Short mmCIF file of C-alpha atoms in Angstrom, two decimals:
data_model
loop_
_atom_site.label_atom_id
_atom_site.label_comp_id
_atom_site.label_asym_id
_atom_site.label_seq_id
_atom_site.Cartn_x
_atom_site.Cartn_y
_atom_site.Cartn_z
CA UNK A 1 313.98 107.73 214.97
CA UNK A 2 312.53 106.01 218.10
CA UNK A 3 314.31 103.24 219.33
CA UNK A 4 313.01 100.92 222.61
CA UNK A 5 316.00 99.53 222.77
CA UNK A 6 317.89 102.99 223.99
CA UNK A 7 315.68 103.03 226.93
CA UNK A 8 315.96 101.48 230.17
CA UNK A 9 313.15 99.26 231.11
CA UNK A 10 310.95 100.64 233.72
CA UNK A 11 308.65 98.52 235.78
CA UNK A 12 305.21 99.44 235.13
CA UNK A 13 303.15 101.28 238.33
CA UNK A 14 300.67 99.09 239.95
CA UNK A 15 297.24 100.25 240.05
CA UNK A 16 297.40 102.91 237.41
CA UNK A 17 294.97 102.79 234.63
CA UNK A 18 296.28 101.72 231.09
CA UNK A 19 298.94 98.96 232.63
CA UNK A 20 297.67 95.58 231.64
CA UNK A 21 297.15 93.19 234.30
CA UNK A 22 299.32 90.12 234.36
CA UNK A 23 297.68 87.48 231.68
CA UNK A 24 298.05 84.15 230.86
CA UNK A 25 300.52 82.85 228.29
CA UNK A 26 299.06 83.00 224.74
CA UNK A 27 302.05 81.36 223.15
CA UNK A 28 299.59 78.71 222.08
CA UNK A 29 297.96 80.98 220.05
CA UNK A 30 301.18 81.17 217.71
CA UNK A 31 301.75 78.09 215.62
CA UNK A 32 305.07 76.63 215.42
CA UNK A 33 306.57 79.27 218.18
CA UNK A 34 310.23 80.59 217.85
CA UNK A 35 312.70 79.02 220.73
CA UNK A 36 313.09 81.58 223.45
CA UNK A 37 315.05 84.33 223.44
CA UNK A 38 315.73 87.52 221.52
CA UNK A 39 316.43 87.13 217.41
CA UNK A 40 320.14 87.44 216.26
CA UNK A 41 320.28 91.36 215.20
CA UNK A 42 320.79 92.53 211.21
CA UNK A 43 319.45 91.66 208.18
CA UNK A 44 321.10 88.47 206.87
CA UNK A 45 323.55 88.90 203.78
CA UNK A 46 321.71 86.34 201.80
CA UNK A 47 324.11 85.90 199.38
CA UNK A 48 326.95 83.36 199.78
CA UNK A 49 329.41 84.50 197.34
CA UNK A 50 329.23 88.30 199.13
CA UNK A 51 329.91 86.58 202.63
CA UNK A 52 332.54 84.68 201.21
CA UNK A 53 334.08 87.86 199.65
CA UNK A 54 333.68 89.86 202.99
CA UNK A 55 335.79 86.90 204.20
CA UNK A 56 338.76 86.82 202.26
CA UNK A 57 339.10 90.15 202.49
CA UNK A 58 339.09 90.09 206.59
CA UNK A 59 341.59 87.33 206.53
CA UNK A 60 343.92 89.10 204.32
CA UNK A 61 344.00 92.38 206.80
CA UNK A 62 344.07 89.81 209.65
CA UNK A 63 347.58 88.07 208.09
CA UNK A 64 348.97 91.53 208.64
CA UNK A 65 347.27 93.49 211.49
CA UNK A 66 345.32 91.88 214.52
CA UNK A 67 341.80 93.03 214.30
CA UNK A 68 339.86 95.52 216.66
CA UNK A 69 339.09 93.69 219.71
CA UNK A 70 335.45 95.59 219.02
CA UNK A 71 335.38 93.99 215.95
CA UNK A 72 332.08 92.22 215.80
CA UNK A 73 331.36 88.07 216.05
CA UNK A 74 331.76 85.53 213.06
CA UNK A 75 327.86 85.17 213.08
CA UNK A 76 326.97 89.12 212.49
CA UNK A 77 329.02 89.83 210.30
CA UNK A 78 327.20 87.54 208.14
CA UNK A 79 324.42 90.43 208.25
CA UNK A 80 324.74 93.54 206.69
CA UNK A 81 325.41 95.76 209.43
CA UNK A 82 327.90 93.40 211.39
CA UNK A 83 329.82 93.15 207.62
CA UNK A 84 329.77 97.05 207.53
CA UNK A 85 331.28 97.66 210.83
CA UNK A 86 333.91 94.61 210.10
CA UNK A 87 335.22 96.11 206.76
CA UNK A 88 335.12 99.65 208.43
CA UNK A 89 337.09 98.60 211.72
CA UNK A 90 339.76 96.46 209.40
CA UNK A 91 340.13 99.24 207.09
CA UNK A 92 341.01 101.43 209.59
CA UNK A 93 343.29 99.47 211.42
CA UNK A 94 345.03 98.68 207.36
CA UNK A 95 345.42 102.60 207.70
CA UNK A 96 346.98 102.91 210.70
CA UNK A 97 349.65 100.54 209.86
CA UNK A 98 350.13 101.85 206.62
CA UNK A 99 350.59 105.45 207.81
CA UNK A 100 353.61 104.13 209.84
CA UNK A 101 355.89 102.51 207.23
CA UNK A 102 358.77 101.58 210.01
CA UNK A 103 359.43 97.83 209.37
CA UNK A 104 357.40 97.12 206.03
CA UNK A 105 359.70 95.47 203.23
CA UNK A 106 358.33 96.12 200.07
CA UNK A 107 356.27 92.94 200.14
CA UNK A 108 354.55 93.58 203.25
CA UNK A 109 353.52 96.97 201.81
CA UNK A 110 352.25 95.60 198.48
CA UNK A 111 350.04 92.82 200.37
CA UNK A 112 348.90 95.70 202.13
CA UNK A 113 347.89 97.94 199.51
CA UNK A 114 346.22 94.49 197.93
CA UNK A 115 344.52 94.19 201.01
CA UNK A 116 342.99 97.49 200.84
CA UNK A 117 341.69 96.93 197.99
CA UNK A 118 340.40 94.11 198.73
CA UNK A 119 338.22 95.92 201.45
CA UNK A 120 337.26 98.75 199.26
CA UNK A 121 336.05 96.33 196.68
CA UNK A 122 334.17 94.19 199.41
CA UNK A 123 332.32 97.17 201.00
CA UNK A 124 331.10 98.65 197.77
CA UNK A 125 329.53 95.28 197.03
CA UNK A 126 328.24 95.41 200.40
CA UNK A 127 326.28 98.91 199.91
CA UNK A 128 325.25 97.84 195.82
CA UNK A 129 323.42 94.59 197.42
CA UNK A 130 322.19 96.83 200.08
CA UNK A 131 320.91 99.66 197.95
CA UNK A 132 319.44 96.73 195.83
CA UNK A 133 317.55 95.47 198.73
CA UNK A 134 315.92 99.07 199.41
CA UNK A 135 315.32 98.82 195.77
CA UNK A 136 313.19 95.76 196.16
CA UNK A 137 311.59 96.57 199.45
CA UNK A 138 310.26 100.48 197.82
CA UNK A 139 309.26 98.18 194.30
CA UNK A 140 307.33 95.98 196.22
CA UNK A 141 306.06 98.74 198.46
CA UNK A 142 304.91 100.78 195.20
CA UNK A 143 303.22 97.38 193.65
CA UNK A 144 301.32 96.62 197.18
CA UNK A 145 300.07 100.23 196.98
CA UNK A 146 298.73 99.66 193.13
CA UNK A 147 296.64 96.75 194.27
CA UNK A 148 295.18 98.54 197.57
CA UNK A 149 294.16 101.50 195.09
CA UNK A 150 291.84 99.26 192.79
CA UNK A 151 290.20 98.53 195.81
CA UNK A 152 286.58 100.36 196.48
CA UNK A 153 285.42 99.75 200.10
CA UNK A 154 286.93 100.42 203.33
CA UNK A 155 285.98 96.23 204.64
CA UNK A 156 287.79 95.56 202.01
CA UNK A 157 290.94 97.46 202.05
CA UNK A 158 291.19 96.59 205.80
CA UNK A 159 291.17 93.52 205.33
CA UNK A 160 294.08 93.53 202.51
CA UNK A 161 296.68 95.25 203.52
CA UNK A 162 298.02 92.99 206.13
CA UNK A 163 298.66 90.94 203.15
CA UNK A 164 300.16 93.57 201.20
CA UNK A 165 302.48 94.71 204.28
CA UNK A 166 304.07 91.11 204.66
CA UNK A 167 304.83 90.64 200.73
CA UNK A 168 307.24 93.96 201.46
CA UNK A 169 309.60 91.85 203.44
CA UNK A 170 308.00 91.12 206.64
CA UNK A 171 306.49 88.06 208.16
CA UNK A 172 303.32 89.01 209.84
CA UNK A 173 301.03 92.05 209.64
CA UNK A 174 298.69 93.77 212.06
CA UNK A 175 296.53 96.97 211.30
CA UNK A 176 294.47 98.25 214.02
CA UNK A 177 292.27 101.67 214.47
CA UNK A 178 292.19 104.04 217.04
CA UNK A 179 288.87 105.14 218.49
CA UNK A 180 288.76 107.68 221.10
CA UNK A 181 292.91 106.64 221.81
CA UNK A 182 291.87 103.05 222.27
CA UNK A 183 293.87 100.54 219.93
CA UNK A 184 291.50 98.52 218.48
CA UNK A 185 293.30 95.12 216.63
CA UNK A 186 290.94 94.80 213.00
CA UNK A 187 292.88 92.71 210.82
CA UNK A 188 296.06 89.95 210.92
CA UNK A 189 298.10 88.29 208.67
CA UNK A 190 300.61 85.56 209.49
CA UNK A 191 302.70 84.11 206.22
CA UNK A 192 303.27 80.65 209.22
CA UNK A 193 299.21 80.56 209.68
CA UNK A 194 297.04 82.29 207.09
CA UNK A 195 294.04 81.18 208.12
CA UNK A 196 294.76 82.15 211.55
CA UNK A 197 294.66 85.50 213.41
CA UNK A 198 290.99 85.35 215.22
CA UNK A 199 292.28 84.29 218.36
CA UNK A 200 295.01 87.00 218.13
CA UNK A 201 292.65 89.85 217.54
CA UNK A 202 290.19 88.59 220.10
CA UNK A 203 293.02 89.26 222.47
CA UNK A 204 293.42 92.79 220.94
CA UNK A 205 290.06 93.66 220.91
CA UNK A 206 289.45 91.87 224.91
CA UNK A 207 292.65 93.66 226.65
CA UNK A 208 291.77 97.17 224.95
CA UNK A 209 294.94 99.82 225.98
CA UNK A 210 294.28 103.07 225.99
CA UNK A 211 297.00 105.04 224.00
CA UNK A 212 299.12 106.94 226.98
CA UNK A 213 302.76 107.96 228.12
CA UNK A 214 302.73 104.25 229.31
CA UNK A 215 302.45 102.85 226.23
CA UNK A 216 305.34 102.56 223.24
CA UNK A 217 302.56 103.43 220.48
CA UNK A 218 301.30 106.71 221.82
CA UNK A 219 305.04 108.20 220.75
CA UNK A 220 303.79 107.29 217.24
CA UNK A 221 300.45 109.46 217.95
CA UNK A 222 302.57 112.03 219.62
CA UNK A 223 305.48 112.28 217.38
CA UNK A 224 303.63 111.93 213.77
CA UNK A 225 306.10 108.96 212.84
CA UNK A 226 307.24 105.02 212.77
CA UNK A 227 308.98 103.68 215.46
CA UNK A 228 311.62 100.55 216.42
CA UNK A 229 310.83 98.02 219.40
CA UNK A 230 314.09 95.79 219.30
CA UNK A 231 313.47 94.06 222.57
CA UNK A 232 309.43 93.56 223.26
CA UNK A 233 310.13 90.94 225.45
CA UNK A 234 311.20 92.94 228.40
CA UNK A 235 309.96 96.33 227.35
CA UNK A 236 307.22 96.96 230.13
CA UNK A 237 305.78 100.07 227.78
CA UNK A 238 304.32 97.08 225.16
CA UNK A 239 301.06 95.80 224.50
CA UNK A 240 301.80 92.70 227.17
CA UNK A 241 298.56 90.64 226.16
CA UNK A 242 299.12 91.13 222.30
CA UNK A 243 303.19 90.32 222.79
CA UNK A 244 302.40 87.55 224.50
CA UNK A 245 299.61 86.10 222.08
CA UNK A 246 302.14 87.01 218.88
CA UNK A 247 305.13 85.72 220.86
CA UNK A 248 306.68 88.66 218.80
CA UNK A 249 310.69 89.65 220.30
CA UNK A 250 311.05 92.80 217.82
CA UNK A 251 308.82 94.81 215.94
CA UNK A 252 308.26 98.29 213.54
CA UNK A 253 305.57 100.01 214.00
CA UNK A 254 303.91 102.72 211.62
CA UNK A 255 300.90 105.39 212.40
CA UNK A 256 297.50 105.35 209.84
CA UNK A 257 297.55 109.49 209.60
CA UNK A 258 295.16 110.86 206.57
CA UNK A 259 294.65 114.58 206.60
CA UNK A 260 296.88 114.42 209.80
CA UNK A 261 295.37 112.60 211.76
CA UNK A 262 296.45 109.37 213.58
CA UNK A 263 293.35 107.05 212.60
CA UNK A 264 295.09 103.68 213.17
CA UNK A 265 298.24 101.94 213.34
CA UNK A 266 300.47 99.06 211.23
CA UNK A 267 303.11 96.91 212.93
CA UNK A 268 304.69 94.27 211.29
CA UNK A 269 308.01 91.56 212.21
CA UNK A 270 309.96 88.80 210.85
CA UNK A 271 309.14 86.30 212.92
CA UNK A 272 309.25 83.24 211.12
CA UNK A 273 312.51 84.44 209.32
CA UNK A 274 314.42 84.99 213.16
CA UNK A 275 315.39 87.92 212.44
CA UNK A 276 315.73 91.17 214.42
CA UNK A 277 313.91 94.28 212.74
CA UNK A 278 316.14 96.65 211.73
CA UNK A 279 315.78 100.99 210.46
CA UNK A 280 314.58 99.93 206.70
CA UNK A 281 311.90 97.78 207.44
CA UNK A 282 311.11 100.82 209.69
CA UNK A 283 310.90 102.72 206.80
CA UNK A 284 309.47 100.47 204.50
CA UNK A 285 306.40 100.42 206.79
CA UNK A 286 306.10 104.24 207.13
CA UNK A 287 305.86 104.17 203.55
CA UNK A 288 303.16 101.80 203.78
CA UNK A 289 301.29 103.46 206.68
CA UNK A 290 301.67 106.44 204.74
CA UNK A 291 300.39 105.40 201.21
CA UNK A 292 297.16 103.34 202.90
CA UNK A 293 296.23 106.50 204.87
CA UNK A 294 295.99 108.00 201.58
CA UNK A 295 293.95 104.85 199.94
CA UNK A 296 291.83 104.87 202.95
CA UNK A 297 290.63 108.82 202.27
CA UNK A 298 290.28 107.53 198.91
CA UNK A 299 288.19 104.68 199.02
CA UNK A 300 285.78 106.59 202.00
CA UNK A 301 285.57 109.27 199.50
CA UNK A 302 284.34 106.80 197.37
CA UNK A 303 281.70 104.92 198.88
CA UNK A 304 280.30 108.57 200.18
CA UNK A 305 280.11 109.86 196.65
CA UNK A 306 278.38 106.29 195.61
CA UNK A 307 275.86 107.06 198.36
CA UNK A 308 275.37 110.19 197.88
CA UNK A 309 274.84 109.17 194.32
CA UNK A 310 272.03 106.41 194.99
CA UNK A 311 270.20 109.21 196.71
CA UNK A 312 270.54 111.75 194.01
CA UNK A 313 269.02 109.25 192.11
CA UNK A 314 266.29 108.17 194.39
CA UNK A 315 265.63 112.05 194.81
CA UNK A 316 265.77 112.60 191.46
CA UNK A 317 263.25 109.56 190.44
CA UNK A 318 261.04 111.10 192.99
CA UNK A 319 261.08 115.19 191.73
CA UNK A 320 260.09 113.40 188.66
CA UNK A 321 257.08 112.11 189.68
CA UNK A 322 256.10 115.17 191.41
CA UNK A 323 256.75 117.59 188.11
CA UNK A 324 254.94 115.24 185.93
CA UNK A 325 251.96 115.63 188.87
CA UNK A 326 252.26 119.57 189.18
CA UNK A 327 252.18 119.59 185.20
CA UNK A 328 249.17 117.47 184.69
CA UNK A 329 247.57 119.81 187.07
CA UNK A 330 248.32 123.09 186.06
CA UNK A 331 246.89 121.46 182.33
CA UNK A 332 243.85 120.94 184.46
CA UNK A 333 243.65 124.14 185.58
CA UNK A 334 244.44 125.94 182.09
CA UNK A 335 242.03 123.35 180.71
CA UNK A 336 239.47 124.35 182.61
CA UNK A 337 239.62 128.00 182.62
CA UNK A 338 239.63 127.90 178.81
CA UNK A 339 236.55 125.93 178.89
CA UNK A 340 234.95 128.74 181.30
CA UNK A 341 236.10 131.04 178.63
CA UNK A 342 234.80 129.41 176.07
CA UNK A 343 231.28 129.20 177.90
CA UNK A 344 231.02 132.47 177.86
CA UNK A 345 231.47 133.14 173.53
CA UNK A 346 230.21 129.02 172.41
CA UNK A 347 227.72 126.74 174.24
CA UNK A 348 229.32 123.83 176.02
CA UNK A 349 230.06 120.58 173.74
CA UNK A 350 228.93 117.47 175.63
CA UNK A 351 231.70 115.10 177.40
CA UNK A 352 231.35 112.08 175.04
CA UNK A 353 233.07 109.71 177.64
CA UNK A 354 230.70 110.34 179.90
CA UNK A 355 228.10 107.79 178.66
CA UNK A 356 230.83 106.14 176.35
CA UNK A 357 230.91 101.92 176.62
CA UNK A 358 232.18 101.36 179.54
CA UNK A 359 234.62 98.87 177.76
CA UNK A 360 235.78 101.18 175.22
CA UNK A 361 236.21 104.17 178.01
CA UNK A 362 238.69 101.48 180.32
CA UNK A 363 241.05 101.02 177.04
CA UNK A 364 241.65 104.64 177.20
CA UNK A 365 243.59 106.47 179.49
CA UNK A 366 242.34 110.22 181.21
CA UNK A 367 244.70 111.96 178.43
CA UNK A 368 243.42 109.76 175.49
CA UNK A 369 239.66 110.21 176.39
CA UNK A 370 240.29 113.98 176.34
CA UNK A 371 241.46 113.94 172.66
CA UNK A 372 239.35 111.89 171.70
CA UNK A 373 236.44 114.02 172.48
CA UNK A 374 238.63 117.04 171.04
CA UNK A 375 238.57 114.59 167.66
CA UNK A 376 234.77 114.26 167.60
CA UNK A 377 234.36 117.45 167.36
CA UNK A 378 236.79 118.04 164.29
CA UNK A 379 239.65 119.41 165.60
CA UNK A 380 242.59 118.96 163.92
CA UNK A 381 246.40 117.75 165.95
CA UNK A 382 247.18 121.13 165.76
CA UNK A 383 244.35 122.77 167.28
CA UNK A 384 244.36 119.88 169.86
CA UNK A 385 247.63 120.67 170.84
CA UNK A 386 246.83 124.11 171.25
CA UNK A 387 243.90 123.64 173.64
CA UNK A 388 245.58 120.82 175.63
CA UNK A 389 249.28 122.85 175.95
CA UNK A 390 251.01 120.13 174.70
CA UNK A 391 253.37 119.66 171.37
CA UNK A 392 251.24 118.41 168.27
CA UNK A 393 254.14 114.99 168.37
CA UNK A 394 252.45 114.28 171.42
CA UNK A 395 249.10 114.53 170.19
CA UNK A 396 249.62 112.73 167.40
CA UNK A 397 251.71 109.80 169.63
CA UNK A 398 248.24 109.72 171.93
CA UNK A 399 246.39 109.81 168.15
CA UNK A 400 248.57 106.19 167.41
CA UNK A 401 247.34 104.51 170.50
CA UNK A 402 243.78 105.56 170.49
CA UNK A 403 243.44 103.97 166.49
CA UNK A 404 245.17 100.89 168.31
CA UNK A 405 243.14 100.34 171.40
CA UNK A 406 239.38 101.27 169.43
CA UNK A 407 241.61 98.89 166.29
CA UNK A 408 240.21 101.53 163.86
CA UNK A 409 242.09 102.73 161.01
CA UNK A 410 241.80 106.50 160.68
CA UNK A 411 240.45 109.33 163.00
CA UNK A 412 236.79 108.93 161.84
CA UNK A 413 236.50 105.02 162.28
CA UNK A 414 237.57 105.43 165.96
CA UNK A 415 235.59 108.79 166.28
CA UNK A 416 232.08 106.38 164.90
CA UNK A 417 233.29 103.22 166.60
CA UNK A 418 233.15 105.47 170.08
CA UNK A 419 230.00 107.51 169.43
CA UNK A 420 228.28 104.07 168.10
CA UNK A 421 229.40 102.47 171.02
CA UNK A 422 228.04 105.66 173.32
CA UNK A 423 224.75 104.92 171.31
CA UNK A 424 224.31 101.12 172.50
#
């Protein structure tokens, strides 16, 4: 786990190339900005009767033993990690004082032993509701991932999951690429603004950072995996232009990483909820980052193969052509060098379409002509097949649209209707 919060803030070397510069304040860029100052830490309880339960329970343990002076403040342990470490710290001090039974009456012990169970009971209630949360957050994660599936271009899928991201729990969503280790902002999604976002990438896209040692993300790049920024405000190692357009005080932040490699990045917060990011939304977003990595090789897999399969086709369409032109020819050529053969045994039978009717001879195509003169001399479909190398179906198919162009009903009408026509 990488947390910014364990490290000691730094000021940033003057000169050297990847700090940002200072920048103007683009808090306007945020609509209806948090007040100053860092979000309370933990993830809220959210459920009244478990905070009231958590309560009792302290009070009884306080009736009989002060309370760790570590214990933590009336307002976090109304999260789920301030609750935890208040039933832990009063259950240990019930422990101690029942492990020393010099001075307890009988009643004192009982309200004791009540008292511990009291705790017990509390704290498993605390990690069922917390288990049910992951629950929820890895449902919704799994749903979010259906819907970016069905989707079949790349423009597309960038610019849903933002969406998708923020209905897993969080409040705003950016995903970015990473071109030759520059973070590049593409798409933004703010549950306060919807519509908003252009100014924010603008910002993104105009103070480019190069993804070094001086920069939180490139730990992500480095380290193959999601990270914690707690305190952004006064963490010199943050994107300072895109912190200060979001206004953002805490932050997860997830690497894009099909086939291994770091292609982009998600972050995500709670800002409009005030609350501190904490290790599962960490993980929530790794899962994220991890399952849109995979939808992204998908879906580029995907338009290739639709590419590759318009061109197959064009290709295809085109081989056509050029078969049907290399068999028409080689007929030609067989065509004629059984006529030269033929020379040799029979005298040559006059081309009929030569002198035909000029009108007649344009109804007819080059393949049509040829039979027909095959047909004035008395050959049969079969024989005309034979000479011509094609099947006797097609023949008789070119046989159908000759009677229908000449508008003769047999083989001899059209044969007379031609020759008559030759004749005048």
């Amino acid at each position: 786990m990488t947390d910014a919060a364990h490290r000691p803030p730094v000021d940033p070397p003057s000169g050297v190339e990847g700090v940002d510069p200072p920048t103007p304040d683009f808090r306007a860029l945020v609509r209806d900005p948090a007040p100053p100052g860092a979000f309370p830490p933990g993830r809220p309880l959210g459920d009244p009767d478990l905070a009231a339960e958590i309560s009792t329970a302290l009070s009884a343990v306080r009736e009989l033993s002060p309370l760790p002076t570590e214990t933590p403040a009336p307002e976090r342990r109304r999260t789920f990690e301030g609750a935890g470490e208040a039933l832990l710290a009063a259950e240990e001090a019930l422990h101690t004082r029942l492990e020393d039974p010099a001075g307890l009456d009988g009643a004192t012990g009982r309200a004791s032993t009540a008292a511990l169970r009291r705790l017990t009971t509390a704290r498993r209630r605390l990690e069922q509701t917390l288990l049910g949360e992951q629950r929820r957050a890895f449902t919704a994660v799994q749903s979010a991932l259906g819907r970016l599936r069905e989707i079949d271009t790349v423009a597309a899928m960038i610019r849903a999951v933002p969406p998708e991201v923020v209905r897993c729990g969080f409040d705003r969503a950016l995903l970015s690429r990473v071109e030759e280790s520059v973070w590049l902002p593409e798409a933004w999604h703010d549950t306060g603004d919807p519509e908003g976002g252009a100014g924010i990438l603008d910002v993104g896209r105009t103070e480019r950072r190069r993804i070094d040692h001086l920069l939180l993300e490139s730990e992500m790049v480095r380290r193959r995996t999601a990270l914690v920024v707690r305190d952004a405000e006064s963490d010199p190692r943050t994107h300072i232009s895109l912190r200060a357009a979001t206004d953002t005080r805490s932050y997860v932040a997830a690497p894009i990483m099909p086939e291994g490699r770091v292609i982009g990045f998600l972050h995500a917060d709670c800002y409009r909820t005030r609350r501190e990011v904490d290790e599962l939304d960490r993980d929530v977003l790794w899962m994220i980052a991890e399952g849109v990595g995979y939808a992204l090789e998908r879906t580029v897999l995907l338009e290739r193969l639709e590419s590759l399969r318009v061109r197959v086709k064009g290709l295809t369409s085109e081989i056509s052509g050029v078969v049907d032109e290399i068999a028409d020819a080689e007929v030609e050529v067989d065509v004629s060098a059984r006529t030269r053969a033929t020379v040799v045994s029979t005298p040559a039978r006059p081309r009929i379409a030569a002198s035909g009717d000029p009108r007649l001879v344009a109804l007819l195509t080059r393949r049509e002509l040829e039979i027909m003169e095959h047909m004035a001399h008395g050959e049969s479909n079969q024989e005309i097949a034979r000479r011509l190398i094609i099947s006797e179906g097609t023949v008789k198919t070119h046989v159908k649209h000759i009677l229908r162009k000449l508008g003769a009903g047999n083989r001899a009408e059209a044969v007379s209707r031609f020759l008559l026509s030759e004749r005048t």
